[in-house]
Coordinates of C-alpha atoms and ligand atoms in Angstrom, one line a residue:
M1454 CA 0.0 0.0 0.0
T1455 CA 1.3 3.4 -0.9
A1456 CA 2.2 5.9 1.7
H1457 CA 1.4 8.7 -0.8
L1458 CA -1.5 10.9 0.2
D1459 CA -1.1 12.7 -3.2
T1460 CA -1.1 9.9 -5.7
F1461 CA -0.1 11.9 -8.8
A1462 CA 3.1 10.0 -9.3
R1463 CA 1.5 6.6 -9.0
D1464 CA -1.5 7.6 -11.1
N1465 CA 0.8 8.7 -13.9
L1466 CA 3.0 5.6 -14.1
P1467 CA 2.8 3.9 -17.4
P1468 CA 0.2 1.2 -17.8
R1469 CA 1.5 -2.1 -16.4
A1470 CA 1.5 -3.7 -19.8
Q1471 CA 4.1 -1.2 -20.9
W1472 CA 6.5 -1.7 -17.9
P1473 CA 9.7 -3.5 -18.5
D1474 CA 10.3 -6.8 -16.9
F1475 CA 12.0 -6.5 -13.5
L1476 CA 14.5 -9.0 -12.2
F1477 CA 15.2 -9.5 -8.5
E1478 CA 17.0 -12.9 -8.6
L1479 CA 20.0 -11.8 -6.5
P1480 CA 19.1 -12.2 -2.8
E1481 CA 20.5 -8.7 -2.1
L1482 CA 17.8 -7.2 -4.4
N1483 CA 14.9 -8.6 -2.3
Y1484 CA 13.7 -5.6 -0.5
P1485 CA 10.8 -5.6 2.0
S1486 CA 7.5 -4.2 0.8
R1487 CA 7.8 -1.2 3.1
M1488 CA 11.0 0.7 3.2
N1489 CA 12.2 4.3 3.0
C1490 CA 15.6 4.3 1.2
V1491 CA 16.9 7.3 3.3
V1492 CA 16.6 5.1 6.4
E1493 CA 18.7 2.5 4.7
L1494 CA 21.3 5.0 3.4
L1495 CA 21.6 7.3 6.4
D1496 CA 19.7 6.5 9.6
R1497 CA 20.9 3.0 9.7
W1498 CA 24.5 4.1 9.9
V1499 CA 23.8 6.4 12.8
A1500 CA 22.0 3.6 14.6
A1501 CA 24.9 1.3 14.0
G1502 CA 27.4 3.6 15.8
H1503 CA 28.9 5.0 12.6
G1504 CA 27.5 8.5 13.3
D1505 CA 30.8 10.2 13.9
R1506 CA 32.3 9.1 10.5
P1507 CA 32.6 11.8 7.8
C1508 CA 29.8 11.7 5.3
L1509 CA 29.8 15.0 3.2
V1510 CA 33.0 16.8 2.7
S1511 CA 33.1 20.2 0.9
P1512 CA 35.3 23.2 0.8
A1513 CA 32.8 25.1 3.1
E1514 CA 31.9 22.4 5.6
T1515 CA 32.2 18.7 6.6
L1516 CA 29.2 16.8 7.9
T1517 CA 29.4 13.5 9.8
Y1518 CA 26.7 10.9 9.3
A1519 CA 25.0 12.1 12.5
Q1520 CA 25.2 15.7 11.4
L1521 CA 23.8 15.0 8.0
C1522 CA 21.0 13.0 9.6
E1523 CA 20.1 15.9 11.8
R1524 CA 20.2 18.3 8.9
V1525 CA 17.9 16.1 6.9
N1526 CA 15.5 15.7 9.9
R1527 CA 15.3 19.5 10.3
M1528 CA 14.6 20.0 6.7
A1529 CA 12.0 17.2 6.6
N1530 CA 10.3 18.9 9.6
V1531 CA 10.2 22.2 7.7
L1532 CA 8.8 20.4 4.6
T1533 CA 6.0 18.7 6.5
H1534 CA 5.2 21.2 9.2
V1535 CA 5.9 24.6 7.7
L1536 CA 5.6 24.1 3.9
G1537 CA 2.7 21.7 3.8
M1538 CA 4.5 19.0 1.9
L1539 CA 2.4 15.7 1.9
P1540 CA 3.8 12.3 1.0
G1541 CA 3.7 12.0 -2.8
H1542 CA 4.2 15.8 -3.4
R1543 CA 6.9 16.6 -5.9
V1544 CA 9.5 19.1 -4.8
L1545 CA 11.8 20.9 -7.2
L1546 CA 15.5 21.1 -6.1
R1547 CA 18.0 23.5 -7.6
G1548 CA 21.5 23.9 -6.4
P1549 CA 25.1 23.2 -7.2
N1550 CA 26.7 20.0 -5.8
N1551 CA 26.9 20.9 -2.1
P1552 CA 25.8 19.5 1.3
M1553 CA 22.5 21.5 1.3
M1554 CA 21.6 20.0 -2.1
V1555 CA 22.2 16.5 -0.8
A1556 CA 20.3 17.2 2.4
A1557 CA 17.4 18.5 0.4
Y1558 CA 17.2 15.4 -1.8
L1559 CA 17.3 13.2 1.3
A1560 CA 14.8 15.3 3.3
V1561 CA 12.2 15.3 0.6
I1562 CA 12.5 11.5 0.2
K1563 CA 12.6 10.8 3.9
A1564 CA 9.3 12.8 4.3
G1565 CA 7.7 10.7 1.5
G1566 CA 8.0 13.3 -1.2
V1567 CA 9.3 13.0 -4.7
A1568 CA 12.5 14.8 -5.5
V1569 CA 12.8 16.5 -8.9
A1570 CA 16.2 18.1 -9.3
T1571 CA 17.3 20.4 -12.1
M1572 CA 20.7 21.2 -13.6
P1573 CA 22.1 24.5 -12.2
L1574 CA 22.7 25.9 -15.7
L1575 CA 19.1 25.5 -16.9
R1576 CA 17.2 28.6 -18.1
A1577 CA 13.7 29.7 -17.0
K1578 CA 11.9 27.9 -19.8
E1579 CA 13.7 24.6 -19.1
I1580 CA 13.0 24.9 -15.4
A1581 CA 9.3 25.6 -16.0
Y1582 CA 8.9 22.4 -18.1
P1583 CA 9.3 19.9 -15.3
I1584 CA 7.3 22.1 -13.0
G1585 CA 4.3 21.8 -15.3
K1586 CA 4.9 18.2 -16.3
A1587 CA 5.3 16.9 -12.7
K1588 CA 2.8 19.4 -11.2
I1589 CA 5.2 20.9 -8.7
R1590 CA 4.1 23.3 -6.1
L1591 CA 7.2 23.8 -4.0
A1592 CA 10.8 24.5 -4.9
L1593 CA 13.9 24.5 -2.7
C1594 CA 16.7 26.5 -4.3
D1595 CA 20.2 27.7 -3.6
H1596 CA 20.0 31.6 -3.3
R1597 CA 22.7 32.0 -6.0
L1598 CA 20.3 30.5 -8.5
A1599 CA 17.4 32.7 -7.4
E1600 CA 17.3 34.9 -10.5
E1601 CA 16.5 32.2 -13.1
M1602 CA 14.2 30.5 -10.6
E1603 CA 12.1 33.7 -10.2
K1604 CA 11.9 34.0 -14.0
A1605 CA 10.7 30.4 -14.1
R1606 CA 7.9 31.2 -11.6
A1607 CA 6.4 33.5 -14.2
L1608 CA 6.2 30.7 -16.7
A1609 CA 5.0 28.0 -14.3
P1610 CA 1.6 28.6 -12.8
D1611 CA 1.7 25.4 -10.8
L1612 CA 4.5 26.6 -8.6
E1613 CA 3.2 28.2 -5.4
R1614 CA 6.3 28.7 -3.3
I1615 CA 10.1 29.0 -3.6
V1616 CA 12.2 28.7 -0.5
H1617 CA 15.9 29.6 -0.8
W1618 CA 18.8 28.4 1.2
G1619 CA 22.1 30.3 1.9
G1620 CA 22.3 34.0 1.7
G1621 CA 20.8 34.7 5.1
G1622 CA 17.4 36.2 6.0
A1623 CA 14.3 35.2 8.0
D1624 CA 12.4 33.3 5.4
T1625 CA 15.3 31.1 4.2
L1626 CA 15.3 27.4 4.6
D1627 CA 18.2 27.6 7.0
A1628 CA 16.3 29.9 9.3
L1629 CA 13.2 27.7 9.2
M1630 CA 15.2 24.7 10.1
A1631 CA 16.4 26.2 13.5
P1632 CA 13.6 25.2 16.0
P1633 CA 15.0 23.0 18.8
G1634 CA 12.5 20.1 18.4
Y1635 CA 13.3 19.7 14.7
D1636 CA 16.4 17.5 15.1
T1637 CA 14.4 14.3 15.0
F1638 CA 11.9 13.2 12.4
I1639 CA 9.9 10.0 12.0
P1640 CA 10.6 8.8 8.4
C1641 CA 7.5 8.4 6.2
D1642 CA 6.6 4.7 6.1
T1643 CA 6.8 4.4 2.3
A1644 CA 6.3 1.4 0.2
S1645 CA 9.4 0.2 -1.5
D1646 CA 7.6 0.8 -4.8
D1647 CA 6.5 4.3 -4.0
V1648 CA 8.1 6.9 -6.4
C1649 CA 10.8 9.0 -4.7
L1650 CA 12.6 10.5 -7.7
I1651 CA 11.6 11.9 -11.1
A1652 CA 14.7 12.5 -13.1
F1653 CA 14.3 14.3 -16.4
T1654 CA 16.4 13.3 -19.4
S1655 CA 18.5 16.0 -20.9
G1656 CA 16.8 15.1 -24.2
T1657 CA 18.7 16.6 -27.1
T1658 CA 15.6 16.2 -29.3
G1659 CA 12.0 16.6 -28.2
E1660 CA 10.6 17.4 -24.8
P1661 CA 12.6 16.0 -21.8
K1662 CA 11.1 12.8 -20.4
G1663 CA 10.5 12.4 -16.7
T1664 CA 11.8 9.0 -15.5
M1665 CA 10.2 7.7 -12.3
H1666 CA 12.2 5.7 -9.8
F1667 CA 11.1 3.9 -6.6
H1668 CA 12.7 3.8 -3.2
R1669 CA 13.9 0.3 -3.9
D1670 CA 15.6 1.5 -7.1
M1671 CA 17.9 3.8 -5.1
L1672 CA 19.2 0.7 -3.3
A1673 CA 19.0 -1.6 -6.3
T1674 CA 21.6 0.3 -8.2
C1675 CA 23.9 0.2 -5.1
D1676 CA 23.4 -3.5 -4.6
S1677 CA 24.0 -4.4 -8.3
Y1678 CA 26.6 -2.1 -9.8
G1679 CA 27.9 -0.7 -6.6
R1680 CA 28.3 -4.0 -4.8
H1681 CA 29.5 -6.1 -7.7
V1682 CA 31.4 -3.8 -10.0
L1683 CA 32.5 -0.7 -8.1
R1684 CA 33.1 -2.5 -4.8
A1685 CA 33.7 0.6 -2.7
E1686 CA 34.4 0.4 1.0
A1687 CA 33.7 2.6 4.0
R1688 CA 37.2 4.0 3.9
D1689 CA 36.6 5.5 0.4
R1690 CA 36.2 9.2 -0.4
F1691 CA 34.1 9.7 -3.5
I1692 CA 34.5 12.7 -5.8
G1693 CA 33.3 13.7 -9.3
S1694 CA 32.0 16.2 -11.7
P1695 CA 28.4 15.2 -12.8
P1696 CA 25.7 17.4 -11.3
L1697 CA 23.5 15.8 -8.6
A1698 CA 20.5 16.5 -10.9
F1699 CA 22.0 13.9 -13.3
T1700 CA 21.5 10.4 -12.0
F1701 CA 25.1 9.6 -12.9
G1702 CA 26.0 12.2 -10.2
L1703 CA 23.3 11.2 -7.8
G1704 CA 24.5 7.6 -7.8
G1705 CA 28.2 8.3 -7.8
L1706 CA 28.2 11.1 -5.3
V1707 CA 25.4 10.2 -2.9
L1708 CA 23.9 6.7 -3.3
F1709 CA 27.0 4.6 -3.7
P1710 CA 29.0 6.3 -0.9
L1711 CA 26.1 6.3 1.6
R1712 CA 25.3 2.7 0.9
V1713 CA 28.7 1.6 2.1
G1714 CA 29.2 4.2 4.9
A1715 CA 31.9 6.1 2.9
A1716 CA 32.5 9.8 2.6
T1717 CA 31.8 12.0 -0.5
V1718 CA 33.6 15.1 -1.5
L1719 CA 31.2 17.7 -3.0
V1720 CA 32.7 20.4 -5.2
E1721 CA 30.6 23.1 -6.9
K1722 CA 33.1 23.7 -9.7
A1723 CA 34.4 20.6 -11.3
S1724 CA 36.3 21.5 -14.4
P1725 CA 39.1 19.0 -15.1
D1726 CA 41.5 21.5 -13.3
D1727 CA 39.2 21.9 -10.3
L1728 CA 38.7 18.2 -10.1
L1729 CA 42.4 17.4 -10.0
A1730 CA 43.0 20.0 -7.4
A1731 CA 40.1 18.7 -5.2
I1732 CA 41.3 15.1 -5.5
E1733 CA 44.7 16.2 -4.2
K1734 CA 43.3 18.5 -1.5
F1735 CA 40.7 16.1 -0.1
G1736 CA 42.5 12.8 -0.8
A1737 CA 39.7 11.4 -2.9
T1738 CA 39.9 7.7 -3.7
I1739 CA 37.1 7.2 -6.2
A1740 CA 36.4 9.6 -9.1
F1741 CA 33.3 9.8 -11.3
T1742 CA 33.5 11.8 -14.5
A1743 CA 33.1 11.6 -18.3
P1744 CA 35.7 10.4 -20.8
T1745 CA 36.5 13.9 -22.1
A1746 CA 37.4 15.0 -18.5
Y1747 CA 39.8 12.1 -18.2
R1748 CA 41.5 13.2 -21.4
A1749 CA 41.7 16.8 -20.2
M1750 CA 43.1 15.8 -16.8
L1751 CA 45.8 13.7 -18.5
A1752 CA 47.5 16.8 -19.8
K1753 CA 47.7 18.2 -16.3
L1754 CA 48.6 15.2 -14.2
A1755 CA 52.2 16.4 -13.7
E1756 CA 51.0 19.4 -11.7
R1757 CA 49.1 17.4 -9.1
D1758 CA 49.6 14.6 -6.7
I1759 CA 46.5 12.3 -7.1
S1760 CA 48.1 9.2 -5.6
S1761 CA 45.1 8.9 -3.2
L1762 CA 43.0 7.8 -6.1
R1763 CA 42.3 4.1 -6.4
K1764 CA 39.2 3.8 -8.7
C1765 CA 37.9 5.8 -11.6
V1766 CA 34.5 5.5 -13.2
S1767 CA 33.7 6.8 -16.7
A1768 CA 30.1 7.1 -18.2
G1769 CA 27.9 9.2 -20.3
E1770 CA 29.8 8.4 -23.5
A1771 CA 32.0 5.6 -24.7
L1772 CA 35.5 5.5 -23.2
P1773 CA 37.9 5.1 -26.2
K1774 CA 40.6 2.5 -25.8
A1775 CA 43.3 5.3 -26.3
T1776 CA 41.9 7.2 -23.2
F1777 CA 41.8 4.0 -21.1
E1778 CA 45.4 3.1 -22.0
A1779 CA 46.8 6.6 -21.5
W1780 CA 45.1 6.9 -18.1
L1781 CA 46.4 3.4 -17.1
A1782 CA 49.9 4.3 -18.2
A1783 CA 49.9 7.6 -16.3
T1784 CA 48.1 6.5 -13.0
G1785 CA 48.2 2.8 -12.9
I1786 CA 44.4 2.8 -12.7
K1787 CA 42.1 0.9 -15.0
I1788 CA 39.1 3.3 -15.6
L1789 CA 35.8 1.5 -15.1
D1790 CA 33.7 2.3 -18.2
G1791 CA 30.0 1.7 -17.7
I1792 CA 26.9 2.5 -19.7
G1793 CA 24.0 3.9 -17.7
A1794 CA 20.9 5.8 -18.6
T1795 CA 18.5 8.1 -16.8
E1796 CA 15.7 5.6 -17.6
M1797 CA 17.7 2.8 -15.9
L1798 CA 18.8 5.1 -13.0
H1799 CA 22.5 4.1 -13.3
I1800 CA 25.0 1.7 -14.9
F1801 CA 23.9 -1.7 -16.1
I1802 CA 26.9 -2.8 -18.2
G1803 CA 30.4 -2.5 -16.9
S1804 CA 33.1 -4.8 -15.5
P1805 CA 35.3 -4.7 -12.5
E1806 CA 39.0 -4.1 -13.0
E1807 CA 40.2 -7.7 -13.3
Q1808 CA 37.6 -8.4 -16.1
I1809 CA 38.1 -5.3 -18.2
R1810 CA 38.7 -5.5 -21.9
A1811 CA 40.0 -2.2 -23.1
G1812 CA 37.7 -0.6 -25.6
A1813 CA 34.6 -2.7 -24.5
T1814 CA 32.0 -1.2 -22.2
G1815 CA 32.0 -4.5 -20.2
K1816 CA 29.6 -7.3 -19.3
A1817 CA 26.1 -7.0 -18.0
V1818 CA 26.2 -6.0 -14.3
P1819 CA 25.1 -8.8 -12.0
G1820 CA 21.4 -8.4 -11.5
Y1821 CA 20.9 -7.3 -15.2
E1822 CA 20.5 -9.1 -18.5
A1823 CA 21.6 -7.5 -21.7
R1824 CA 21.5 -8.6 -25.3
V1825 CA 21.6 -7.3 -28.8
V1826 CA 18.4 -7.5 -30.8
D1827 CA 17.2 -6.7 -34.4
A1828 CA 14.6 -4.2 -35.3
D1829 CA 11.8 -6.6 -34.3
G1830 CA 13.3 -7.2 -30.9
K1831 CA 14.6 -10.7 -31.8
A1832 CA 17.9 -11.7 -30.1
L1833 CA 20.9 -11.7 -32.6
P1834 CA 23.8 -14.1 -32.4
S1835 CA 27.1 -12.9 -30.9
N1836 CA 29.3 -10.7 -33.0
T1837 CA 26.4 -9.1 -34.8
I1838 CA 25.6 -5.4 -34.6
G1839 CA 22.1 -4.5 -33.4
H1840 CA 20.1 -2.6 -30.8
L1841 CA 21.0 -2.9 -27.1
A1842 CA 18.2 -4.4 -24.9
V1843 CA 18.5 -4.6 -21.2
R1844 CA 16.4 -5.6 -18.1
G1845 CA 17.1 -5.8 -14.4
P1846 CA 16.1 -4.5 -11.0
T1847 CA 15.6 -0.9 -12.4
G1848 CA 13.9 0.1 -15.6
C1849 CA 12.1 2.7 -17.6
R1850 CA 8.8 4.2 -16.4
Y1851 CA 8.2 7.6 -18.0
L1852 CA 5.8 10.0 -16.4
A1853 CA 2.7 10.2 -18.6
D1854 CA 4.6 9.8 -21.9
G1855 CA 3.7 8.0 -25.1
R1856 CA 7.4 7.4 -25.7
Q1857 CA 7.3 4.7 -23.1
R1858 CA 6.3 2.3 -25.9
H1859 CA 9.5 3.2 -27.8
Y1860 CA 11.9 2.6 -24.9
V1861 CA 10.2 -0.6 -23.6
R1862 CA 9.5 -3.4 -26.0
D1863 CA 8.6 -7.0 -25.0
G1864 CA 9.7 -6.2 -21.5
W1865 CA 13.2 -5.1 -22.5
N1866 CA 14.5 -1.6 -22.2
I1867 CA 15.8 -0.5 -25.6
T1868 CA 18.3 2.2 -24.9
G1869 CA 18.7 3.5 -28.5
D1870 CA 22.3 2.4 -28.7
T1871 CA 23.8 0.0 -31.3
Y1872 CA 26.1 -2.6 -29.8
L1873 CA 27.9 -5.8 -30.6
M1874 CA 28.2 -8.6 -28.0
D1875 CA 31.2 -10.9 -28.4
A1876 CA 31.2 -14.6 -27.7
D1877 CA 32.4 -14.0 -24.1
G1878 CA 29.5 -11.6 -23.3
Y1879 CA 31.4 -8.4 -23.6
F1880 CA 29.5 -5.5 -25.1
W1881 CA 31.2 -3.2 -27.6
Y1882 CA 29.6 0.1 -28.2
Q1883 CA 29.1 1.2 -31.8
A1884 CA 26.9 4.4 -31.8
R1885 CA 23.6 5.8 -30.9
S1886 CA 21.2 4.0 -33.2
D1887 CA 20.2 7.2 -35.0
D1888 CA 23.8 8.4 -35.3
M1889 CA 25.1 5.8 -37.7
I1890 CA 26.7 7.3 -40.8
V1891 CA 25.6 5.8 -44.1
S1892 CA 28.2 6.5 -46.8
S1893 CA 27.9 4.8 -50.2
G1894 CA 25.8 2.1 -48.5
Y1895 CA 28.3 1.4 -45.7
N1896 CA 27.2 1.8 -42.1
I1897 CA 29.9 3.7 -40.2
A1898 CA 29.8 4.3 -36.5
G1899 CA 31.2 7.8 -35.7
P1900 CA 32.6 6.7 -32.3
E1901 CA 34.8 4.1 -33.9
V1902 CA 36.4 6.7 -36.1
E1903 CA 36.7 9.0 -33.1
A1904 CA 38.5 6.3 -31.1
A1905 CA 40.9 5.8 -34.0
L1906 CA 41.6 9.5 -34.3
L1907 CA 42.2 9.8 -30.6
E1908 CA 45.1 7.3 -30.9
H1909 CA 47.0 9.9 -32.8
P1910 CA 49.2 12.1 -30.5
A1911 CA 48.0 15.3 -32.3
V1912 CA 44.3 14.8 -31.4
A1913 CA 43.0 16.2 -28.1
E1914 CA 39.2 15.8 -28.8
C1915 CA 37.2 14.9 -31.8
G1916 CA 33.6 14.3 -33.1
V1917 CA 32.7 12.4 -36.2
V1918 CA 29.4 12.8 -38.0
G1919 CA 27.9 12.3 -41.5
A1920 CA 28.0 15.3 -43.7
P1921 CA 25.6 15.5 -46.7
D1922 CA 27.2 14.5 -50.0
E1923 CA 25.6 14.3 -53.4
E1924 CA 27.6 11.4 -54.6
R1925 CA 27.8 9.2 -51.5
G1926 CA 24.7 10.4 -49.6
Q1927 CA 26.9 11.1 -46.6
I1928 CA 30.6 11.3 -46.1
V1929 CA 32.5 10.9 -42.8
K1930 CA 33.5 14.3 -41.4
A1931 CA 35.7 14.8 -38.4
Y1932 CA 35.8 17.9 -36.2
V1933 CA 39.1 17.9 -34.5
V1934 CA 40.6 19.8 -31.6
L1935 CA 44.4 19.6 -31.8
H1936 CA 46.8 19.4 -28.9
P1937 CA 49.0 22.6 -28.4
G1938 CA 51.9 22.6 -30.9
Y1939 CA 50.0 21.2 -33.8
S1940 CA 48.3 23.2 -36.6
G1941 CA 45.5 22.1 -38.8
D1942 CA 47.2 22.2 -42.1
P1943 CA 46.7 19.9 -45.1
A1944 CA 49.8 17.9 -44.1
V1945 CA 48.2 17.1 -40.7
T1946 CA 44.9 16.3 -42.3
K1947 CA 46.7 13.8 -44.6
T1948 CA 48.5 12.3 -41.6
L1949 CA 45.3 11.8 -39.6
Q1950 CA 43.5 10.3 -42.6
E1951 CA 46.3 7.8 -43.2
H1952 CA 46.4 7.1 -39.5
V1953 CA 42.7 6.1 -39.5
K1954 CA 43.0 4.1 -42.7
A1955 CA 45.8 2.1 -41.0
A1956 CA 43.8 1.6 -37.7
I1957 CA 40.4 0.6 -39.0
A1958 CA 38.7 -0.4 -42.3
P1959 CA 40.0 2.2 -44.8
Y1960 CA 36.5 3.1 -46.1
K1961 CA 35.7 4.6 -42.7
Y1962 CA 38.4 7.3 -42.9
P1963 CA 37.2 11.0 -42.5
R1964 CA 37.1 12.4 -46.0
T1965 CA 37.0 15.9 -44.5
I1966 CA 38.5 17.2 -41.3
E1967 CA 37.6 20.6 -39.9
Y1968 CA 39.7 22.0 -37.0
V1969 CA 37.9 23.6 -34.1
T1970 CA 39.0 25.0 -30.8
Q1971 CA 36.2 23.1 -28.8
L1972 CA 33.4 20.8 -29.4
P1973 CA 29.7 21.4 -28.5
R1974 CA 28.8 19.5 -25.4
T1975 CA 25.7 19.0 -23.2
Q1976 CA 25.6 19.9 -19.5
T1977 CA 26.1 16.2 -18.8
G1978 CA 29.3 16.2 -20.9
K1979 CA 28.0 14.5 -24.0
L1980 CA 29.1 15.4 -27.5
Q1981 CA 26.2 17.2 -29.3
R1982 CA 26.3 15.3 -32.5
F1983 CA 23.2 16.9 -33.8
E1984 CA 25.0 20.2 -33.5
L1985 CA 28.0 18.9 -35.4
R1986 CA 25.6 17.6 -38.1
R1987 CA 24.0 21.0 -38.3
M1988 CA 27.4 22.5 -38.7
A1989 CA 28.2 20.0 -41.4
V1990 CA 25.0 20.7 -43.3
D1991 CA 25.7 24.5 -43.1
T1992 CA 29.2 24.1 -44.5
A1993 CA 27.9 21.8 -47.3
S1994 CA 25.2 24.2 -48.4
H1995 CA 27.6 27.1 -48.3
K1996 CA 29.8 25.2 -50.7
L1997 CA 26.9 24.6 -53.0
A1998 CA 26.0 28.3 -53.0
S1999 CA 29.5 29.6 -53.7
Ligands
3UK498 C1 25.1 7.0 -23.6 C2 27.1 5.6 -23.1 C3 28.6 4.5 -24.5 C4 24.2 5.9 -24.3 C5 24.1 7.9 -17.4 C6 25.7 6.6 -16.2 O1 24.6 8.9 -19.5 C7 23.7 8.6 -18.7 O2 22.4 8.8 -18.9 P1 21.7 9.6 -20.0 O3 20.2 9.4 -19.9 O4 22.2 9.0 -21.4 C8 22.1 7.6 -21.7 C9 22.8 7.3 -23.0 O5 24.2 7.8 -22.9 N1 26.1 6.4 -22.7 C10 26.1 6.5 -21.4 N2 27.2 5.8 -20.9 C11 27.9 5.3 -22.0 N3 27.5 5.3 -24.4 N4 29.4 4.1 -23.4 C12 29.0 4.5 -22.2 N5 29.8 4.1 -21.1 O6 23.8 6.4 -25.5 C13 23.0 5.9 -23.3 O7 21.9 5.3 -23.9 O8 22.2 11.0 -20.1 C14 25.3 7.2 -17.3 C15 24.9 6.6 -15.1 C16 23.7 7.3 -15.1 C17 23.3 7.9 -16.3 N6 22.1 8.6 -16.3

């Protein structure tokens, strides 16, 4: 039975027939029918005498498990007794990666609410969309993000109240949390299948999709990927760059550390430079970031002592073999590549260090099943390229969205990626299904060409897309950022083309190369291929016109 008094989230789950299959075969994934995940992640540690251990570490403050628990209780009291939040209410959260943002997530969920976090860089219109879609009445917001939040209010009639933290003043969340009796809070007695999180996809095309996740899902990702692949320990100190509003960040910087009683270092600015400095300063042991950040950090490793680091996780985009090898040579650490998705909450394919095959994403995470299927959903034999299908303890449930039927077919989550599975069960990423380049009838995966280019010492970053071409339909076009000391002259172009021809099938080589100073990326660190394609179309039509 749900604990939600406001049943909007439950009422707007997809129809049962459109749910993916859920697998709970591993004993550690058998959760009781009633369970509040915050009790498991936080209160349980305090009860077990672990309260004095560091939990959240940031440049401004450090909170032990007991201190975070108290802060969460105070905030949960404010939510229920001052702000009128009922179990099931959705609460918008806006803030950089800091302890108050984590406390806000946990307080909303502990009180039975549904957290809906937004990336700090979003603009008013993009903030207003989830407010309308998820019918959000209340927002908690870092005072430094107040301006855009206020603009969003004008576009979002559902929103009744915004409460800010930081910055001082009588009406701030901080002030409201002060009453002496607020240090304890009885957690809402939620069902393990009550929704506690709606994570919006950073959709590059179409409206963002709200993915709904249950209390049990928060633990399931820890007890599958966290327990079997990452294998962190209480002595670890996590750190990373993904925003907490992105489930990659929520898992890597909150769920995984708290599940094992570890500490997490929260930094608001996490450029590759900042991240290196923070790893050194705080002695971080596990890092979560995107492949491009590992490449950028490689160039600066000499300036920093990051010997505290023992594990590195990469996700969001494929980790090219060249990046894996270079990082291993420089640090002795095998980066754990893993594919995750907002729909699946976190990583579902990825292998622990001793099983890694460089260049492959890895094997299905224990608790998940993955396979490669054809356009009709039929399983393909190994070593055949097709669509990735996956199922496990977590899965896609869009908030009132017809696109559910595209993502889930025959009980399998179809992620929109093309993959090949080898005879040993390793998954090799090819491309996003709609990103395949078709040139003179050949299917060419941009990421494969990118991986080959990245093996050349001149190449710092690159993006490969199809450019329109009268004769071949499309041609392979590379946008390349060169390392300092190289210039994009015809000789270098020729060298890079020859390099690719020698590394992979020659017909895949980039027929044109354009040199740029940076590549367009999303707030979650992904290459914006549609933007590169647009640029390629522009250039092609200019050529026709001139
Ligand atoms: C792509 C990858 C190749 C792939 C995410 C870890 O990225 C995350 O979620 P999103 O919803 O995007 C999902 C899509 O991103 N992708 C992610 N990781 C890899 N492609 N290799 C990888 N290692 O197209 C996938 O369908 O933004 C990643 C954890 C939580 C996440 N939400």
